[in-house]
XYZ file of C-alpha atoms in Angstrom:
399
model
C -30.642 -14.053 -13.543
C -29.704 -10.131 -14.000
C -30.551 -9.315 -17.319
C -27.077 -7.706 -19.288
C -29.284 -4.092 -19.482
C -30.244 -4.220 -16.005
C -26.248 -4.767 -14.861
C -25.468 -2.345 -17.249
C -27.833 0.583 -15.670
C -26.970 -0.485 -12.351
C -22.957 -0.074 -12.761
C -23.601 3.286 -14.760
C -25.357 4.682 -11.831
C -22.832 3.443 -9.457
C -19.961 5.027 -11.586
C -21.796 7.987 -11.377
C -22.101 8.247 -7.460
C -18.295 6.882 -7.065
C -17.200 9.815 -9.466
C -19.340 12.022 -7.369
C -17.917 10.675 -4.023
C -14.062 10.448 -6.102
C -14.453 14.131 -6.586
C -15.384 15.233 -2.914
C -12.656 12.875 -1.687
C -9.641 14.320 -4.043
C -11.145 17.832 -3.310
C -10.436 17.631 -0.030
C -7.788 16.044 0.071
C -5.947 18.621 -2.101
C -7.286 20.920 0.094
C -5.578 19.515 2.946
C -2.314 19.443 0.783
C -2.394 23.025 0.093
C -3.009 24.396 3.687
C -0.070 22.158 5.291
C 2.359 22.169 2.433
C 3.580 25.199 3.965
C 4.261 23.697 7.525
C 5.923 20.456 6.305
C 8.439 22.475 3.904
C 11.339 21.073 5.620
C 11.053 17.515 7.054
C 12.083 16.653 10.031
C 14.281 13.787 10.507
C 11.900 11.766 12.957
C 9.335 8.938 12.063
C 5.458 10.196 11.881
C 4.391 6.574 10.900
C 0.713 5.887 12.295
C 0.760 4.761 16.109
C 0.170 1.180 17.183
C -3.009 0.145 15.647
C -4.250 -3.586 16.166
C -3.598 -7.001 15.798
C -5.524 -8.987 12.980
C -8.442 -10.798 14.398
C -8.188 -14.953 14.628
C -11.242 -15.612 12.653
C -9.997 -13.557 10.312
C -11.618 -13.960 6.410
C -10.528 -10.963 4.885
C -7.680 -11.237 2.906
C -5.615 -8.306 1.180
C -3.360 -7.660 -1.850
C -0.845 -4.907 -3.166
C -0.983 -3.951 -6.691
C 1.256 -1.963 -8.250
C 2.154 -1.210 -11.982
C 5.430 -1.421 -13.079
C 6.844 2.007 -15.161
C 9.408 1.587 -17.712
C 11.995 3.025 -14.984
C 11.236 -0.182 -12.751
C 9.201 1.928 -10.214
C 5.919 1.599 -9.619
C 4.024 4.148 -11.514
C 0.514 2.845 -9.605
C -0.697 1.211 -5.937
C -3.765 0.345 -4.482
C -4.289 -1.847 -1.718
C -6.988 -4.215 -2.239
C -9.135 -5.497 0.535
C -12.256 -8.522 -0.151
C -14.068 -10.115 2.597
C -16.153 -13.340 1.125
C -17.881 -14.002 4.398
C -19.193 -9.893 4.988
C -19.257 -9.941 1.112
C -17.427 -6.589 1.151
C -14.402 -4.820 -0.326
C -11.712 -2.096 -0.747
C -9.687 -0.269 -2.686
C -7.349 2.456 -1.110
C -5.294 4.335 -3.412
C -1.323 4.950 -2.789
C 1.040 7.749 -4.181
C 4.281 6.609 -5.841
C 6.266 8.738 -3.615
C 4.636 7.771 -0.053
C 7.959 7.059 1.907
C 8.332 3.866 3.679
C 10.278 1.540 5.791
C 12.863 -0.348 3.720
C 15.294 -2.568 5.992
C 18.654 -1.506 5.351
C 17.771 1.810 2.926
C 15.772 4.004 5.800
C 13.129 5.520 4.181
C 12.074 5.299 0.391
C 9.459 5.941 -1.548
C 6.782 2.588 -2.274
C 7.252 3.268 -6.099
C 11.442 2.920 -5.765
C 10.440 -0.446 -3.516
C 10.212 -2.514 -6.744
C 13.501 -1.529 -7.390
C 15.208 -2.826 -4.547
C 16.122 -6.407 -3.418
C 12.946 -8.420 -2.862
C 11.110 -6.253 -4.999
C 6.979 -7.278 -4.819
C 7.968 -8.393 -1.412
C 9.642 -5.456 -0.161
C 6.631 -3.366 -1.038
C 4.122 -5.252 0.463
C 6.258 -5.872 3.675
C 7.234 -1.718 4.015
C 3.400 -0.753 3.067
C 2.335 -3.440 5.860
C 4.720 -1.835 8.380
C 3.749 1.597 7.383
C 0.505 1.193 8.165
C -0.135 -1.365 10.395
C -2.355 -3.344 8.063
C -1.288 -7.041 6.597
C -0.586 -7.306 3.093
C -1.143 -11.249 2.463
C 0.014 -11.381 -1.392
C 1.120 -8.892 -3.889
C 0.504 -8.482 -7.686
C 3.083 -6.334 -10.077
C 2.034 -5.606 -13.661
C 4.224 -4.404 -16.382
C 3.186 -1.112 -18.312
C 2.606 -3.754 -21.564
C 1.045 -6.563 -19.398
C -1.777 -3.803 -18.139
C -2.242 -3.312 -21.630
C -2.650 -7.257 -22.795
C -5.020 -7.616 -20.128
C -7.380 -5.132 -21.110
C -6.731 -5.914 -24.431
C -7.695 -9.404 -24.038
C -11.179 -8.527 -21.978
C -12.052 -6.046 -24.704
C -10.916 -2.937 -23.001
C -12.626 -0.761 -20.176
C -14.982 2.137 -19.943
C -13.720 5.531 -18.376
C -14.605 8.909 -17.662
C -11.633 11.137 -19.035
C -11.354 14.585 -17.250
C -8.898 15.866 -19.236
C -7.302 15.693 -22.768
C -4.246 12.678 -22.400
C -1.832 14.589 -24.162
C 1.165 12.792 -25.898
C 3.970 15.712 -27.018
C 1.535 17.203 -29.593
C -0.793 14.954 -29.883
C -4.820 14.731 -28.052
C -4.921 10.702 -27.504
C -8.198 11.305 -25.314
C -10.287 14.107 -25.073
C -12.755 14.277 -21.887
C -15.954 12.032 -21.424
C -17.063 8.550 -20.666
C -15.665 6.394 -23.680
C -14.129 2.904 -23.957
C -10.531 2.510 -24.519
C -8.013 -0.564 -25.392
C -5.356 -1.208 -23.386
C -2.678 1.345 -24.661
C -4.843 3.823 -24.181
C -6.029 3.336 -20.662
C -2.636 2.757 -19.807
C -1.998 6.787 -21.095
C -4.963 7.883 -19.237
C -3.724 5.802 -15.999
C -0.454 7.090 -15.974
C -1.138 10.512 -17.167
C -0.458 14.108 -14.728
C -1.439 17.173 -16.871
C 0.973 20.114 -16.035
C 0.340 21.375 -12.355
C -1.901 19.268 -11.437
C -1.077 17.015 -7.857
C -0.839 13.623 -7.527
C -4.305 12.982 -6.956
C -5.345 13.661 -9.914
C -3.768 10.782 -10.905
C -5.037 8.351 -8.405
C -8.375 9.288 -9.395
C -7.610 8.102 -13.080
C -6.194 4.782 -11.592
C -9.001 4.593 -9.805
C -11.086 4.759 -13.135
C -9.274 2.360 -14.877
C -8.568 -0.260 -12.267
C -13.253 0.443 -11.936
C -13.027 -0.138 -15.653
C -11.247 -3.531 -15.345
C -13.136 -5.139 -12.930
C -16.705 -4.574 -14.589
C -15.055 -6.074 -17.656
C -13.819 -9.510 -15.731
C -15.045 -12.653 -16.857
C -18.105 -14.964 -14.775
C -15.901 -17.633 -13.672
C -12.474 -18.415 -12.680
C -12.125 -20.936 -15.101
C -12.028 -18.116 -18.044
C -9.971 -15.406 -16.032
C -7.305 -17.666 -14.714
C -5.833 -18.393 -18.063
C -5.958 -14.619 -19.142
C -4.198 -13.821 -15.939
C -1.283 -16.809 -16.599
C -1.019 -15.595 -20.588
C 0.059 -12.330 -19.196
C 4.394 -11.554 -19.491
C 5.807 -9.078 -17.407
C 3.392 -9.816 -14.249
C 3.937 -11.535 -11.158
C 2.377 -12.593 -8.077
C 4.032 -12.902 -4.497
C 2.169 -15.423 -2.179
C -0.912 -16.354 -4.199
C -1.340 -18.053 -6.862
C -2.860 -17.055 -10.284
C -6.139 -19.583 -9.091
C -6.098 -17.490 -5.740
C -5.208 -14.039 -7.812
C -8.691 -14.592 -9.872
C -10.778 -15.945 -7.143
C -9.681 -12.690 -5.544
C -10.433 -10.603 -8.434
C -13.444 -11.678 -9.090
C -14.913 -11.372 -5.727
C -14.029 -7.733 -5.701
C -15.660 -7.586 -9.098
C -18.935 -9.293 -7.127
C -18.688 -6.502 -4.184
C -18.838 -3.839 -6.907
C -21.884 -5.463 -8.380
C -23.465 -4.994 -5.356
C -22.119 -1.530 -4.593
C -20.379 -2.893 -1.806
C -16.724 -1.962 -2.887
C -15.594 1.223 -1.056
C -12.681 3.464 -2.678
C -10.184 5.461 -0.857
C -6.992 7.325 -0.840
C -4.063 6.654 1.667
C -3.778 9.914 3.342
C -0.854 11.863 3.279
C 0.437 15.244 4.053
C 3.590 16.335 1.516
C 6.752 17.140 2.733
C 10.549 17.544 0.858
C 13.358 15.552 1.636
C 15.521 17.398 -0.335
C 17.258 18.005 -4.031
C 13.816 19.527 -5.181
C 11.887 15.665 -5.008
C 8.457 15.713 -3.465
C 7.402 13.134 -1.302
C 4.743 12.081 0.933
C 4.304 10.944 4.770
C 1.200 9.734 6.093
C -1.245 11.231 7.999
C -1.251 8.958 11.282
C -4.537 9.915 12.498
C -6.119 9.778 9.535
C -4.693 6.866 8.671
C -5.732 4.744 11.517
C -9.607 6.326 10.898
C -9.127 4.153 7.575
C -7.766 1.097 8.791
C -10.447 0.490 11.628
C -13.020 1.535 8.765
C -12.227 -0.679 6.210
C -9.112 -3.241 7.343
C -10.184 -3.953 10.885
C -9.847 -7.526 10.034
C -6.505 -7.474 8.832
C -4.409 -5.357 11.279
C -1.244 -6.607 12.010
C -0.471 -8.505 15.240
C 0.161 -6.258 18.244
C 0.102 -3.141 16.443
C -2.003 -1.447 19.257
C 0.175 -3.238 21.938
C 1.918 -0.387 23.793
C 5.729 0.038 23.485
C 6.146 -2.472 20.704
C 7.832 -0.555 18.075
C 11.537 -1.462 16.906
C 14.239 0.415 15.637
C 16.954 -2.116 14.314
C 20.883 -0.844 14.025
C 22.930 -3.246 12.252
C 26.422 -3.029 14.215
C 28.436 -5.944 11.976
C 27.760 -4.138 8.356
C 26.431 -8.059 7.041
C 23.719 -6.691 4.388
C 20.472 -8.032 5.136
C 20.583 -8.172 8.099
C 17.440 -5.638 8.992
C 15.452 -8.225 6.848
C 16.584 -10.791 8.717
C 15.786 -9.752 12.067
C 12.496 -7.959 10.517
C 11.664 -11.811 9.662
C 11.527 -12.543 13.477
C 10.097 -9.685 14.945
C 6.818 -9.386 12.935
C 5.640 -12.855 13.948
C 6.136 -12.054 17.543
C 4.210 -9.545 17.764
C 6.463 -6.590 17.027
C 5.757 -3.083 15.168
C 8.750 -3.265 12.764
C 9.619 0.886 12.289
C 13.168 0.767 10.162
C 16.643 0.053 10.198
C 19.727 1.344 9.618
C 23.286 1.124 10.261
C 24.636 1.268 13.806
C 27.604 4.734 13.873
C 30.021 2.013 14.071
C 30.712 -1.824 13.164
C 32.210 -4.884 15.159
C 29.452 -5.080 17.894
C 30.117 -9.218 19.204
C 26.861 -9.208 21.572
C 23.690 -8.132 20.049
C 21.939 -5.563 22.642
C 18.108 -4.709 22.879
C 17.690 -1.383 24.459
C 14.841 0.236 26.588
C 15.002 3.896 27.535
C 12.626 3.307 30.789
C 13.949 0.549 33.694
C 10.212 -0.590 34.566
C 9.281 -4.274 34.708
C 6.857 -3.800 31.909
C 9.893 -2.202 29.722
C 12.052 -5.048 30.564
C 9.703 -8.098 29.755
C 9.011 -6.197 26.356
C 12.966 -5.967 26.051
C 12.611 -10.173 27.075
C 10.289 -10.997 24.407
C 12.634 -9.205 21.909
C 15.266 -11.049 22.750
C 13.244 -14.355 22.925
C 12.236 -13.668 19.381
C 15.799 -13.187 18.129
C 17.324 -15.921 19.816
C 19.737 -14.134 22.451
C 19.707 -14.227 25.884
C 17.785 -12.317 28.141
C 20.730 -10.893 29.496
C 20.587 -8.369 26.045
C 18.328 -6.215 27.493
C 20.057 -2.890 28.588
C 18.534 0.182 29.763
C 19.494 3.124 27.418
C 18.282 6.410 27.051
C 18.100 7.481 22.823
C 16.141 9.922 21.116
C 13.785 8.022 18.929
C 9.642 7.687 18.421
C 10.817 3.742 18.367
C 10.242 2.109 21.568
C 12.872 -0.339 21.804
C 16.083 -0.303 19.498
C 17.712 -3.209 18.424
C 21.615 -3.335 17.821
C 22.371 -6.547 16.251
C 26.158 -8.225 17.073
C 27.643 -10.640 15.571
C 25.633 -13.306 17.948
C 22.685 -13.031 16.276
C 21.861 -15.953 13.890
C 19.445 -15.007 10.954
């Protein structure tokens, strides 16, 4: 048995080469921020999403979840994608900005902390990330601002390494160093941006805490699953709180062995107007991630050519970019937005393809197999789109 001194040195010293690789990463990163902020001023009304990445293997055993934390606005204030892989005995965490823009069916693009605030909520977030970036998101897990704070409250609180004073109007809650803190206070530090500093400053202090909390789990799932069920204001989407801890702690069990990689979603910033920031992925970086740490989990027939879908709704039934989302995914299909068609009252639905080649057309005929129309839908059309094939839904499509 590992004697409690021995696992002590042992996660000091790899706290100390993660905050040595957290600062190289967030370095550069904000490098990379400064020297294209300048050519993505304006943004351009096109989608830069990464390009078709993979399918998800059929032996598949690593399994992925979406955690966010929950401001008092009702937007996520935090994301990380979680990754654990019992059989390679390996994990991830990649951290996610706020104001990343993704897919939302039926809003166009949004930013993944405004996803909790729209219909679906944990679900919509962990569908639009999973469409972003070609990656599948198997469960999701939203915690309050005051359930973040029970939890650590209730394991005893966390150790992190605090790079700046948290400063609350006039008042120093933490000055810098490695120090242990209850819940409200790592709840400050996580959610704290000191004036002009970037977004990744903050996603290095989530990064701390969310460190900080696993090293304090429990051993066993039998003593985290009822700390995890105690907790109000946190829910789970497709897992259950048994799953959520056996989860949990195997991340917890990769960090013990220094096998738990951390990373941030890359992004480049751009402005979509009315002085808000926002974020768009950097494709090519981007798919250097997934192969390197989700290669297991990317989403079926994402690197199938031509398989990306734009859907136009053309009856004005809300929904209905869900809906047809709902059927596409399964089949195989890269699910890139929707949107409104210019006008309503469309009776047949249509599925469009801009070349007339018989490879075009039976991707066009496995659309409209998936939706349920005939194969008679498919129309050749040119349109001025990255998507490959656009989808405008009639009134003959059943959901």
């Amino acid at each position: 048995m590992t004697q409690p001194g021995t696992r002590t040195a042992r996660r000091a010293a790899q706290r100390r080469r993660r905050r040595a690789r957290q600062v190289r990463l967030i370095g550069s990163i904000l490098g990379v921020l400064v020297l294209l902020a300048g050519s993505f001023a304006v943004y351009l009304a096109k989608d830069d999403r990464t390009p078709p990445l993979g399918s998800a293997a059929e032996s598949r055993t690593q399994s992925t979840l979406l955690l966010q934390v929950r401001g008092a606005d009702g937007e996520a204030v935090a994301n990380a994608l979680l990754a654990h892989d019992p059989d390679t005995q390996t994990g991830a965490v990649v951290l996610i900005p706020p104001q990343v823009l993704v897919p939302v069916p039926g809003s166009g693009s949004v930013t993944l902390g405004r996803t909790l605030t729209t219909a679906g909520s944990a679900s919509t977030s962990r569908n639009a990330l999973s469409d972003l970036v070609g990656v599948v998101v198997d469960s999701g897990w939203v915690l309050t601002l005051p359930a973040l704070t029970a939890l650590i409250d209730d394991l005893g609180g966390v150790t992190v390494d605090v790079d700046v004073d948290v400063v609350q109007g006039q008042t120093v809650l933490l000055n810098p160093g490695e120090r242990r803190v209850e819940g409200e206070g790592a709840v400050a530090f996580l959610t704290y941006l000191a004036p002009g500093e970037q977004e990744q400053s903050r996603l290095a202090r989530v990064q701390e805490v969310l460190d900080g909390l696993l090293n304090v789990l429990p051993a066993t799932p039998g003593e985290l699953e009822p700390v995890l069920a105690a907790l109000d204001g946190s829910s789970t989407t497709a897992a259950t709180t048994a799953e959520l801890a056996a989860f949990l702690l195997g991340l917890a069990a990769d960090d013990d062995r220094d096998q738990l990689q951390y990373d941030v979603l890359p992004v480049v910033p751009i402005d979509p107007g009315e002085g808000v920031t926002a974020f768009r992925i950097d494709a090519d970086r981007v798919r250097g991630l997934v192969d390197r740490l989700f290669a297991d989990s990317v989403s079926p027939g994402a690197r199938e050519p031509g398989t990306r879908v734009l859907v136009l709704n053309g009856v004005g039934t809300p929904g209905l970019g869900e809906a047809v989302r709902r059927k596409l995914v399964p089949a195989g299909f890269v699910f890139v937005g929707s949107r409104n068609a210019p006008s309503f009252g469309v009776a047949a639905t249509q599925i469009l393809i801009p070349p007339a080649t018989p490879d075009a057309q039976a991707l066009g005929e496995r659309v409209a197999t998936a939706l349920g129309v005939p194969s008679t839908s498919v129309a050749t059309q040119e349109f001025g789109t990255v998507a490959d094939i656009v989808v405008l839904v009639g009134a003959d499509f059943v959901p």
